[in-house]
PDB file of C-alpha atoms in Angstrom:
ATOM      1  CA  MET A   1     171.780 147.889 238.979  1.00 73.00           C
ATOM      2  CA  GLY A   2     169.541 151.114 239.818  1.00 92.00           C
ATOM      3  CA  ARG A   3     166.166 151.866 239.816  1.00 96.00           C
ATOM      4  CA  ILE A   4     165.492 155.541 239.175  1.00 97.00           C
ATOM      5  CA  CYS A   5     162.028 156.497 239.836  1.00 97.00           C
ATOM      6  CA  PHE A   6     161.508 160.852 238.814  1.00 96.00           C
ATOM      7  CA  THR A   7     158.660 162.390 238.829  1.00 96.00           C
ATOM      8  CA  LEU A   8     157.982 165.865 236.543  1.00 96.00           C
ATOM      9  CA  GLN A   9     154.939 168.468 234.980  1.00 96.00           C
ATOM     10  CA  VAL A  10     153.278 168.564 232.357  1.00 97.00           C
ATOM     11  CA  ARG A  11     150.889 171.495 230.916  1.00 97.00           C
ATOM     12  CA  ALA A  12     147.265 170.767 231.318  1.00 96.00           C
ATOM     13  CA  ASP A  13     147.196 172.152 227.860  1.00 97.00           C
ATOM     14  CA  ARG A  14     149.765 169.958 226.410  1.00 97.00           C
ATOM     15  CA  LEU A  15     148.388 166.417 227.650  1.00 98.00           C
ATOM     16  CA  ALA A  16     147.136 165.295 223.777  1.00 98.00           C
ATOM     17  CA  GLU A  17     150.414 165.975 222.798  1.00 98.00           C
ATOM     18  CA  TYR A  18     153.329 165.288 224.890  1.00 98.00           C
ATOM     19  CA  ARG A  19     151.196 161.345 224.739  1.00 98.00           C
ATOM     20  CA  HIS A  20     151.432 161.731 220.837  1.00 97.00           C
ATOM     21  CA  ARG A  21     154.852 163.015 220.872  1.00 97.00           C
ATOM     22  CA  HIS A  22     156.269 160.087 222.723  1.00 97.00           C
ATOM     23  CA  ALA A  23     153.359 157.347 220.663  1.00 97.00           C
ATOM     24  CA  ALA A  24     156.557 157.297 218.599  1.00 96.00           C
ATOM     25  CA  VAL A  25     160.073 158.862 219.610  1.00 97.00           C
ATOM     26  CA  TRP A  26     162.322 159.650 217.614  1.00 98.00           C
ATOM     27  CA  PRO A  27     164.706 156.080 216.418  1.00 98.00           C
ATOM     28  CA  GLU A  28     168.217 158.098 217.199  1.00 98.00           C
ATOM     29  CA  MET A  29     166.909 158.814 220.343  1.00 98.00           C
ATOM     30  CA  LEU A  30     165.717 155.739 221.177  1.00 98.00           C
ATOM     31  CA  ALA A  31     168.587 154.304 220.293  1.00 98.00           C
ATOM     32  CA  ALA A  32     171.099 157.017 222.722  1.00 98.00           C
ATOM     33  CA  LEU A  33     169.151 156.276 226.132  1.00 98.00           C
ATOM     34  CA  LYS A  34     169.852 152.476 225.894  1.00 98.00           C
ATOM     35  CA  ALA A  35     173.614 153.513 224.845  1.00 98.00           C
ATOM     36  CA  ALA A  36     173.565 155.961 227.424  1.00 98.00           C
ATOM     37  CA  GLY A  37     172.546 152.564 229.967  1.00 97.00           C
ATOM     38  CA  TRP A  38     168.460 153.925 230.189  1.00 98.00           C
ATOM     39  CA  HIS A  39     167.033 150.428 231.060  1.00 97.00           C
ATOM     40  CA  ASP A  40     163.441 149.317 230.712  1.00 97.00           C
ATOM     41  CA  TYR A  41     162.429 153.191 230.875  1.00 98.00           C
ATOM     42  CA  SER A  42     158.277 153.854 231.162  1.00 98.00           C
ATOM     43  CA  LEU A  43     157.133 157.360 231.919  1.00 98.00           C
ATOM     44  CA  PHE A  44     153.295 157.100 232.873  1.00 98.00           C
ATOM     45  CA  LEU A  45     151.075 160.098 232.594  1.00 98.00           C
ATOM     46  CA  ARG A  46     148.202 161.270 235.283  1.00 98.00           C
ATOM     47  CA  ASP A  47     145.354 163.087 233.926  1.00 97.00           C
ATOM     48  CA  ASP A  48     146.446 166.284 235.802  1.00 97.00           C
ATOM     49  CA  GLY A  49     150.207 166.468 234.380  1.00 97.00           C
ATOM     50  CA  LEU A  50     151.299 164.221 236.160  1.00 97.00           C
ATOM     51  CA  LEU A  51     154.618 162.771 235.091  1.00 97.00           C
ATOM     52  CA  VAL A  52     156.570 159.410 236.254  1.00 98.00           C
ATOM     53  CA  GLY A  53     159.079 158.474 234.979  1.00 97.00           C
ATOM     54  CA  TYR A  54     160.966 154.789 236.354  1.00 97.00           C
ATOM     55  CA  PHE A  55     164.568 153.266 234.522  1.00 98.00           C
ATOM     56  CA  VAL A  56     167.208 151.352 235.847  1.00 97.00           C
ATOM     57  CA  THR A  57     170.636 152.239 235.335  1.00 97.00           C
ATOM     58  CA  GLU A  58     174.266 151.127 236.849  1.00 96.00           C
ATOM     59  CA  ASN A  59     174.913 154.405 238.086  1.00 96.00           C
ATOM     60  CA  LEU A  60     171.997 157.227 237.411  1.00 94.00           C
ATOM     61  CA  ASP A  61     175.061 160.373 237.366  1.00 94.00           C
ATOM     62  CA  GLU A  62     177.293 158.354 234.604  1.00 96.00           C
ATOM     63  CA  ALA A  63     173.775 157.224 232.430  1.00 96.00           C
ATOM     64  CA  VAL A  64     172.303 161.461 231.756  1.00 95.00           C
ATOM     65  CA  ALA A  65     176.106 162.728 231.638  1.00 96.00           C
ATOM     66  CA  ALA A  66     176.151 159.368 228.382  1.00 97.00           C
ATOM     67  CA  MET A  67     172.713 161.073 227.733  1.00 97.00           C
ATOM     68  CA  GLU A  68     174.312 164.721 227.429  1.00 95.00           C
ATOM     69  CA  ARG A  69     177.339 164.246 225.155  1.00 97.00           C
ATOM     70  CA  THR A  70     174.644 163.117 222.574  1.00 97.00           C
ATOM     71  CA  ASP A  71     173.595 166.095 220.332  1.00 97.00           C
ATOM     72  CA  VAL A  72     169.273 163.786 219.868  1.00 98.00           C
ATOM     73  CA  ASN A  73     169.925 164.716 223.689  1.00 97.00           C
ATOM     74  CA  ALA A  74     169.775 168.439 223.622  1.00 95.00           C
ATOM     75  CA  ARG A  75     166.522 168.431 220.095  1.00 97.00           C
ATOM     76  CA  TRP A  76     164.649 166.075 222.128  1.00 97.00           C
ATOM     77  CA  GLN A  77     165.169 168.396 225.429  1.00 95.00           C
ATOM     78  CA  ALA A  78     164.808 171.518 223.320  1.00 94.00           C
ATOM     79  CA  GLU A  79     161.923 170.281 221.719  1.00 95.00           C
ATOM     80  CA  MET A  80     160.671 169.291 224.993  1.00 95.00           C
ATOM     81  CA  ALA A  81     161.271 171.494 227.849  1.00 95.00           C
ATOM     82  CA  PRO A  82     157.869 173.658 226.786  1.00 95.00           C
ATOM     83  CA  PHE A  83     155.680 170.866 227.666  1.00 96.00           C
ATOM     84  CA  PHE A  84     156.649 171.114 231.395  1.00 96.00           C
ATOM     85  CA  VAL A  85     156.022 173.498 234.359  1.00 94.00           C
ATOM     86  CA  ASP A  86     158.836 174.849 237.067  1.00 85.00           C
ATOM     87  CA  LEU A  87     161.637 173.887 234.683  1.00 86.00           C
ATOM     88  CA  PRO A  88     164.849 175.602 236.798  1.00 79.00           C
ATOM     89  CA  ASP A  89     167.504 174.784 233.483  1.00 78.00           C
ATOM     90  CA  GLY A  90     164.691 174.892 231.232  1.00 81.00           C
ATOM     91  CA  ARG A  91     164.870 171.868 230.281  1.00 85.00           C
ATOM     92  CA  PRO A  92     163.329 168.475 231.452  1.00 88.00           C
ATOM     93  CA  ASP A  93     166.327 165.874 231.625  1.00 85.00           C
ATOM     94  CA  ARG A  94     167.619 168.763 234.142  1.00 84.00           C
ATOM     95  CA  GLY A  95     164.614 169.009 236.375  1.00 85.00           C
ATOM     96  CA  PHE A  96     162.969 165.701 237.088  1.00 87.00           C
ATOM     97  CA  LEU A  97     162.626 165.573 240.631  1.00 90.00           C
ATOM     98  CA  VAL A  98     164.314 162.238 241.612  1.00 94.00           C
ATOM     99  CA  LEU A  99     161.505 160.044 244.499  1.00 95.00           C
ATOM    100  CA  ASP A 100     163.278 157.946 247.095  1.00 95.00           C
ATOM    101  CA  GLU A 101     162.487 153.869 246.740  1.00 94.00           C
ATOM    102  CA  VAL A 102     161.367 152.259 250.343  1.00 95.00           C
ATOM    103  CA  PHE A 103     159.388 148.917 248.911  1.00 95.00           C
ATOM    104  CA  HIS A 104     160.833 146.646 246.646  1.00 93.00           C
ATOM    105  CA  LEU A 105     159.070 143.209 246.673  1.00 95.00           C
ATOM    106  CA  GLU A 106     161.140 141.340 245.034  1.00 92.00           C
ATOM    107  CA  ASP A 107     164.377 142.825 247.880  1.00 91.00           C
ATOM    108  CA  GLN A 108     162.540 141.949 250.258  1.00 94.00           C
ATOM    109  CA  LEU A 109     161.820 138.348 249.648  1.00 95.00           C
ATOM    110  CA  GLU A 110     165.206 137.758 249.362  1.00 93.00           C
ATOM    111  CA  GLY A 111     166.709 139.343 253.065  1.00 92.00           C
ATOM    112  CA  ARG A 112     167.516 142.117 251.194  1.00 86.00           C
ATOM    113  CA  PRO A 113     167.504 146.366 252.863  1.00 78.00           C
TER     114      PRO A 113
END
């Protein structure tokens, strides 16, 4: 399983609404994420709008492609797009910046690079 961490920037004037929308994500969206292989998915939001996401998946490209094939994802992305700045394709799921993992405690404790 691969650990994926990514960032996006939420508009400062939309922070409260963004938090509110994620307090109760559509059940259909939750089910689609799970079926597409997004496990242990969390979002963290800083007061200046920096959003950090984390999830575990077997294959990032396959997990993203599986979501791309769902109608609920298209609807969710359209709803969420106005909350973000600097989205090249106008969709959050295509605009997040994946970070390189440089340390993982369990890997090092077990002698894995």
